[in-house]
Amino acid sequence: MRRLAALSLVSLACIIGEDPVEELNPERLTDQSGAVFAWDCTQYTGCELRRISGSSPLPACAAGERPGFGYSWSRMISLDGACSWSFVPGWSRLVVCETDADCPQLNFLLVPDEFECRAGFCQNKDIAAYPPDELPRRFDMIDLCLGDEARRAGGYEVSDEFQAALDEACPPDDPEKKCVSLPPGCPDVRE
């Protein structure tokens, strides 16, 4: 019986010690506004974004709603302010990087989403779905262009000039279509 218990403990230690999700993920993520968050991942619970010193303040939420942060992804991965289960408009910021090791890996999913550092942003490795020589879609372009601002109540400050440039560059009638040009002053994430 003792031998079985000892073997069980050794097996458990091996399982706990080898977590490919944790090993492939950075401990911290930095968004384009300069805010830093803790990034905790395991293959059993997925990844959790936590506020630490240097993180953005929490959004102001209505009574009864819980403020917090989450993440979302498509071509790029963003860190999003939220009230309960709803993202707060204007509080999304893209994850920036210097090397591939700075990028989160969502490899706990049934179909993993992996990210690499391209043009200073963590971008999806699925180049068939997100060709690196094409511009992103409208919603990513908004975050890309305005995301270097610190988060604040009311979200981004969108000028009429920027709105007109965005409408010209990115189809306003279909936010899923890729932008056809880069609005002035926005970073270019193409390779």
PDB file of C-alpha atoms in Angstrom:
ATOM      1  CA  MET A   1       0.000   0.000   0.000  1.00  0.00           C
ATOM      2  CA  ARG A   2       2.835   2.400   0.859  1.00  0.00           C
ATOM      3  CA  ARG A   3       4.507   1.684  -2.460  1.00  0.00           C
ATOM      4  CA  LEU A   4       1.286   2.528  -4.319  1.00  0.00           C
ATOM      5  CA  ALA A   5       0.950   5.797  -2.397  1.00  0.00           C
ATOM      6  CA  ALA A   6       4.578   6.696  -3.149  1.00  0.00           C
ATOM      7  CA  LEU A   7       4.102   5.937  -6.840  1.00  0.00           C
ATOM      8  CA  SER A   8       0.952   8.061  -6.886  1.00  0.00           C
ATOM      9  CA  LEU A   9       2.830  10.996  -5.375  1.00  0.00           C
ATOM     10  CA  VAL A  10       5.640  10.635  -7.925  1.00  0.00           C
ATOM     11  CA  SER A  11       3.109  10.453 -10.773  1.00  0.00           C
ATOM     12  CA  LEU A  12       1.312  13.533  -9.459  1.00  0.00           C
ATOM     13  CA  ALA A  13       4.588  15.454  -9.202  1.00  0.00           C
ATOM     14  CA  CYS A  14       5.417  14.550 -12.809  1.00  0.00           C
ATOM     15  CA  ILE A  15       2.026  15.703 -14.014  1.00  0.00           C
ATOM     16  CA  ILE A  16       2.187  18.956 -12.070  1.00  0.00           C
ATOM     17  CA  GLY A  17       5.801  19.627 -13.084  1.00  0.00           C
ATOM     18  CA  GLU A  18       5.131  19.360 -16.803  1.00  0.00           C
ATOM     19  CA  ASP A  19       2.577  21.926 -17.899  1.00  0.00           C
ATOM     20  CA  PRO A  20       3.243  22.885 -21.528  1.00  0.00           C
ATOM     21  CA  VAL A  21       0.751  25.742 -21.311  1.00  0.00           C
ATOM     22  CA  GLU A  22       2.594  27.350 -18.415  1.00  0.00           C
ATOM     23  CA  GLU A  23       6.033  26.728 -19.933  1.00  0.00           C
ATOM     24  CA  LEU A  24       5.141  28.334 -23.286  1.00  0.00           C
ATOM     25  CA  ASN A  25       3.550  31.462 -21.830  1.00  0.00           C
ATOM     26  CA  PRO A  26       5.191  34.601 -20.474  1.00  0.00           C
ATOM     27  CA  GLU A  27       4.501  35.608 -16.868  1.00  0.00           C
ATOM     28  CA  ARG A  28       3.711  39.210 -17.843  1.00  0.00           C
ATOM     29  CA  LEU A  29       1.978  40.892 -20.795  1.00  0.00           C
ATOM     30  CA  THR A  30       2.464  44.523 -21.792  1.00  0.00           C
ATOM     31  CA  ASP A  31      -0.136  46.364 -23.809  1.00  0.00           C
ATOM     32  CA  GLN A  32       0.487  49.213 -26.213  1.00  0.00           C
ATOM     33  CA  SER A  33      -0.401  51.829 -23.562  1.00  0.00           C
ATOM     34  CA  GLY A  34       2.474  50.521 -21.423  1.00  0.00           C
ATOM     35  CA  ALA A  35       0.253  48.814 -18.831  1.00  0.00           C
ATOM     36  CA  VAL A  36       1.637  45.515 -17.526  1.00  0.00           C
ATOM     37  CA  PHE A  37      -0.483  42.574 -16.376  1.00  0.00           C
ATOM     38  CA  ALA A  38       0.286  39.173 -14.851  1.00  0.00           C
ATOM     39  CA  TRP A  39      -0.519  36.275 -17.184  1.00  0.00           C
ATOM     40  CA  ASP A  40      -1.136  32.958 -15.406  1.00  0.00           C
ATOM     41  CA  CYS A  41      -1.743  29.840 -17.513  1.00  0.00           C
ATOM     42  CA  THR A  42      -2.256  26.139 -16.908  1.00  0.00           C
ATOM     43  CA  GLN A  43      -3.542  23.389 -19.149  1.00  0.00           C
ATOM     44  CA  TYR A  44      -6.391  22.752 -16.708  1.00  0.00           C
ATOM     45  CA  THR A  45      -7.759  26.265 -16.215  1.00  0.00           C
ATOM     46  CA  GLY A  46      -6.534  28.130 -19.287  1.00  0.00           C
ATOM     47  CA  CYS A  47      -5.068  31.619 -18.950  1.00  0.00           C
ATOM     48  CA  GLU A  48      -6.009  34.344 -16.509  1.00  0.00           C
ATOM     49  CA  LEU A  49      -5.131  38.022 -16.749  1.00  0.00           C
ATOM     50  CA  ARG A  50      -4.417  39.642 -13.354  1.00  0.00           C
ATOM     51  CA  ARG A  51      -3.795  43.237 -12.353  1.00  0.00           C
ATOM     52  CA  ILE A  52      -0.466  43.955 -10.698  1.00  0.00           C
ATOM     53  CA  SER A  53       1.540  47.078  -9.964  1.00  0.00           C
ATOM     54  CA  GLY A  54       1.837  48.861 -13.318  1.00  0.00           C
ATOM     55  CA  SER A  55      -1.537  47.634 -14.574  1.00  0.00           C
ATOM     56  CA  SER A  56      -4.242  49.959 -15.779  1.00  0.00           C
ATOM     57  CA  PRO A  57      -6.865  51.112 -13.256  1.00  0.00           C
ATOM     58  CA  LEU A  58     -10.181  49.289 -13.261  1.00  0.00           C
ATOM     59  CA  PRO A  59     -13.003  50.701 -15.381  1.00  0.00           C
ATOM     60  CA  ALA A  60     -15.865  52.489 -13.641  1.00  0.00           C
ATOM     61  CA  CYS A  61     -18.878  50.197 -13.798  1.00  0.00           C
ATOM     62  CA  ALA A  62     -22.554  50.611 -12.961  1.00  0.00           C
ATOM     63  CA  ALA A  63     -23.797  49.553  -9.533  1.00  0.00           C
ATOM     64  CA  GLY A  64     -23.872  45.778  -9.227  1.00  0.00           C
ATOM     65  CA  GLU A  65     -21.355  45.218 -12.036  1.00  0.00           C
ATOM     66  CA  ARG A  66     -17.887  43.888 -11.278  1.00  0.00           C
ATOM     67  CA  PRO A  67     -14.952  45.738 -12.919  1.00  0.00           C
ATOM     68  CA  GLY A  68     -12.091  43.701 -14.284  1.00  0.00           C
ATOM     69  CA  PHE A  69      -9.968  42.800 -17.288  1.00  0.00           C
ATOM     70  CA  GLY A  70     -10.167  40.011 -19.829  1.00  0.00           C
ATOM     71  CA  TYR A  71      -8.658  39.246 -23.183  1.00  0.00           C
ATOM     72  CA  SER A  72      -9.869  38.663 -26.720  1.00  0.00           C
ATOM     73  CA  TRP A  73      -8.129  37.656 -29.917  1.00  0.00           C
ATOM     74  CA  SER A  74      -8.299  37.313 -33.656  1.00  0.00           C
ATOM     75  CA  ARG A  75      -5.308  38.498 -35.723  1.00  0.00           C
ATOM     76  CA  MET A  76      -3.875  40.109 -32.582  1.00  0.00           C
ATOM     77  CA  ILE A  77      -4.575  39.633 -28.897  1.00  0.00           C
ATOM     78  CA  SER A  78      -5.978  42.458 -26.798  1.00  0.00           C
ATOM     79  CA  LEU A  79      -6.376  43.133 -23.095  1.00  0.00           C
ATOM     80  CA  ASP A  80      -9.871  44.466 -22.466  1.00  0.00           C
ATOM     81  CA  GLY A  81     -11.500  46.348 -19.605  1.00  0.00           C
ATOM     82  CA  ALA A  82     -14.812  44.792 -18.596  1.00  0.00           C
ATOM     83  CA  CYS A  83     -17.848  45.358 -16.419  1.00  0.00           C
ATOM     84  CA  SER A  84     -19.132  41.941 -15.330  1.00  0.00           C
ATOM     85  CA  TRP A  85     -19.293  40.012 -18.636  1.00  0.00           C
ATOM     86  CA  SER A  86     -19.276  42.961 -21.062  1.00  0.00           C
ATOM     87  CA  PHE A  87     -16.185  44.609 -22.509  1.00  0.00           C
ATOM     88  CA  VAL A  88     -16.018  48.380 -22.001  1.00  0.00           C
ATOM     89  CA  PRO A  89     -15.788  50.284 -25.324  1.00  0.00           C
ATOM     90  CA  GLY A  90     -12.469  52.086 -25.750  1.00  0.00           C
ATOM     91  CA  TRP A  91     -10.672  49.982 -23.097  1.00  0.00           C
ATOM     92  CA  SER A  92      -9.032  47.412 -25.400  1.00  0.00           C
ATOM     93  CA  ARG A  93      -5.275  47.589 -25.924  1.00  0.00           C
ATOM     94  CA  LEU A  94      -3.174  45.269 -28.086  1.00  0.00           C
ATOM     95  CA  VAL A  95      -0.352  43.186 -26.609  1.00  0.00           C
ATOM     96  CA  VAL A  96       3.074  44.426 -27.701  1.00  0.00           C
ATOM     97  CA  CYS A  97       6.324  42.492 -27.892  1.00  0.00           C
ATOM     98  CA  GLU A  98      10.018  42.548 -28.632  1.00  0.00           C
ATOM     99  CA  THR A  99      10.418  38.787 -29.144  1.00  0.00           C
ATOM    100  CA  ASP A 100       8.155  35.762 -29.631  1.00  0.00           C
ATOM    101  CA  ALA A 101       8.663  34.904 -25.932  1.00  0.00           C
ATOM    102  CA  ASP A 102       6.652  38.048 -25.010  1.00  0.00           C
ATOM    103  CA  CYS A 103       3.525  36.680 -26.721  1.00  0.00           C
ATOM    104  CA  PRO A 104       0.798  34.605 -25.076  1.00  0.00           C
ATOM    105  CA  GLN A 105       0.022  31.142 -26.387  1.00  0.00           C
ATOM    106  CA  LEU A 106      -3.577  29.967 -26.134  1.00  0.00           C
ATOM    107  CA  ASN A 107      -2.554  26.334 -26.414  1.00  0.00           C
ATOM    108  CA  PHE A 108      -5.039  25.122 -23.808  1.00  0.00           C
ATOM    109  CA  LEU A 109      -7.846  25.352 -26.398  1.00  0.00           C
ATOM    110  CA  LEU A 110      -9.034  22.369 -28.446  1.00  0.00           C
ATOM    111  CA  VAL A 111      -7.751  24.211 -31.526  1.00  0.00           C
ATOM    112  CA  PRO A 112      -4.835  26.272 -30.143  1.00  0.00           C
ATOM    113  CA  ASP A 113      -4.193  29.862 -31.146  1.00  0.00           C
ATOM    114  CA  GLU A 114      -0.496  30.666 -31.157  1.00  0.00           C
ATOM    115  CA  PHE A 115       1.030  34.126 -31.440  1.00  0.00           C
ATOM    116  CA  GLU A 116       4.390  35.449 -32.601  1.00  0.00           C
ATOM    117  CA  CYS A 117       6.009  38.866 -32.476  1.00  0.00           C
ATOM    118  CA  ARG A 118       5.657  40.701 -35.803  1.00  0.00           C
ATOM    119  CA  ALA A 119       6.026  44.465 -36.242  1.00  0.00           C
ATOM    120  CA  GLY A 120       6.057  44.912 -32.438  1.00  0.00           C
ATOM    121  CA  PHE A 121       2.652  43.261 -31.834  1.00  0.00           C
ATOM    122  CA  CYS A 122       1.677  39.710 -30.883  1.00  0.00           C
ATOM    123  CA  GLN A 123       0.036  38.382 -34.047  1.00  0.00           C
ATOM    124  CA  ASN A 124      -1.665  35.088 -34.793  1.00  0.00           C
ATOM    125  CA  LYS A 125       0.593  32.476 -36.423  1.00  0.00           C
ATOM    126  CA  ASP A 126      -2.315  31.278 -38.599  1.00  0.00           C
ATOM    127  CA  ILE A 127      -1.164  33.110 -41.721  1.00  0.00           C
ATOM    128  CA  ALA A 128      -3.843  31.447 -43.857  1.00  0.00           C
ATOM    129  CA  ALA A 129      -6.549  33.162 -41.797  1.00  0.00           C
ATOM    130  CA  TYR A 130      -4.483  36.311 -41.071  1.00  0.00           C
ATOM    131  CA  PRO A 131      -2.046  36.942 -43.967  1.00  0.00           C
ATOM    132  CA  PRO A 132       0.864  39.010 -42.648  1.00  0.00           C
ATOM    133  CA  ASP A 133       0.961  41.197 -45.776  1.00  0.00           C
ATOM    134  CA  GLU A 134      -2.661  42.372 -45.348  1.00  0.00           C
ATOM    135  CA  LEU A 135      -4.088  45.060 -43.111  1.00  0.00           C
ATOM    136  CA  PRO A 136      -6.287  44.078 -40.163  1.00  0.00           C
ATOM    137  CA  ARG A 137     -10.057  44.526 -39.897  1.00  0.00           C
ATOM    138  CA  ARG A 138     -11.725  47.710 -38.705  1.00  0.00           C
ATOM    139  CA  PHE A 139     -12.043  46.813 -35.007  1.00  0.00           C
ATOM    140  CA  ASP A 140      -8.344  45.833 -34.790  1.00  0.00           C
ATOM    141  CA  MET A 141      -7.398  49.004 -36.689  1.00  0.00           C
ATOM    142  CA  ILE A 142      -9.193  51.188 -34.132  1.00  0.00           C
ATOM    143  CA  ASP A 143      -7.249  49.562 -31.275  1.00  0.00           C
ATOM    144  CA  LEU A 144      -4.047  49.711 -33.301  1.00  0.00           C
ATOM    145  CA  CYS A 145      -4.411  53.425 -34.048  1.00  0.00           C
ATOM    146  CA  LEU A 146      -5.696  54.660 -30.678  1.00  0.00           C
ATOM    147  CA  GLY A 147      -4.375  52.085 -28.220  1.00  0.00           C
ATOM    148  CA  ASP A 148      -1.249  53.906 -27.121  1.00  0.00           C
ATOM    149  CA  GLU A 149      -3.448  56.185 -24.965  1.00  0.00           C
ATOM    150  CA  ALA A 150      -3.843  55.303 -21.303  1.00  0.00           C
ATOM    151  CA  ARG A 151      -7.270  53.905 -20.468  1.00  0.00           C
ATOM    152  CA  ARG A 152      -9.751  56.412 -19.082  1.00  0.00           C
ATOM    153  CA  ALA A 153     -13.461  56.884 -18.511  1.00  0.00           C
ATOM    154  CA  GLY A 154     -15.230  57.479 -21.795  1.00  0.00           C
ATOM    155  CA  GLY A 155     -12.805  55.322 -23.789  1.00  0.00           C
ATOM    156  CA  TYR A 156     -10.782  56.604 -26.721  1.00  0.00           C
ATOM    157  CA  GLU A 157     -10.917  60.205 -27.784  1.00  0.00           C
ATOM    158  CA  VAL A 158     -11.973  59.921 -31.424  1.00  0.00           C
ATOM    159  CA  SER A 159     -11.607  63.085 -33.484  1.00  0.00           C
ATOM    160  CA  ASP A 160     -13.767  63.770 -36.531  1.00  0.00           C
ATOM    161  CA  GLU A 161     -10.569  63.753 -38.593  1.00  0.00           C
ATOM    162  CA  PHE A 162      -9.612  60.270 -37.389  1.00  0.00           C
ATOM    163  CA  GLN A 163     -13.171  58.970 -37.886  1.00  0.00           C
ATOM    164  CA  ALA A 164     -13.166  60.208 -41.507  1.00  0.00           C
ATOM    165  CA  ALA A 165      -9.729  58.634 -42.149  1.00  0.00           C
ATOM    166  CA  LEU A 166     -10.894  55.357 -40.570  1.00  0.00           C
ATOM    167  CA  ASP A 167     -14.080  55.306 -42.670  1.00  0.00           C
ATOM    168  CA  GLU A 168     -12.002  55.841 -45.807  1.00  0.00           C
ATOM    169  CA  ALA A 169      -9.461  53.150 -44.886  1.00  0.00           C
ATOM    170  CA  CYS A 170     -11.791  50.535 -43.414  1.00  0.00           C
ATOM    171  CA  PRO A 171     -15.274  49.644 -44.710  1.00  0.00           C
ATOM    172  CA  PRO A 172     -17.707  51.075 -42.126  1.00  0.00           C
ATOM    173  CA  ASP A 173     -20.580  48.957 -43.479  1.00  0.00           C
ATOM    174  CA  ASP A 174     -18.735  45.652 -42.910  1.00  0.00           C
ATOM    175  CA  PRO A 175     -16.393  45.558 -39.903  1.00  0.00           C
ATOM    176  CA  GLU A 176     -15.304  42.020 -40.826  1.00  0.00           C
ATOM    177  CA  LYS A 177     -13.668  43.171 -44.090  1.00  0.00           C
ATOM    178  CA  LYS A 178      -9.998  43.996 -44.025  1.00  0.00           C
ATOM    179  CA  CYS A 179      -8.990  47.647 -44.257  1.00  0.00           C
ATOM    180  CA  VAL A 180      -7.840  48.812 -47.678  1.00  0.00           C
ATOM    181  CA  SER A 181      -5.364  51.439 -46.466  1.00  0.00           C
ATOM    182  CA  LEU A 182      -3.663  52.588 -43.296  1.00  0.00           C
ATOM    183  CA  PRO A 183      -5.116  55.687 -41.597  1.00  0.00           C
ATOM    184  CA  PRO A 184      -2.455  58.408 -41.100  1.00  0.00           C
ATOM    185  CA  GLY A 185      -0.321  57.979 -37.975  1.00  0.00           C
ATOM    186  CA  CYS A 186      -1.310  54.353 -37.337  1.00  0.00           C
ATOM    187  CA  PRO A 187       1.349  51.648 -36.913  1.00  0.00           C
ATOM    188  CA  ASP A 188       1.699  49.232 -39.809  1.00  0.00           C
ATOM    189  CA  VAL A 189       1.568  45.595 -38.691  1.00  0.00           C
ATOM    190  CA  ARG A 190       2.154  44.147 -42.158  1.00  0.00           C
ATOM    191  CA  GLU A 191       5.327  42.367 -43.159  1.00  0.00           C
TER     192      GLU A 191
END
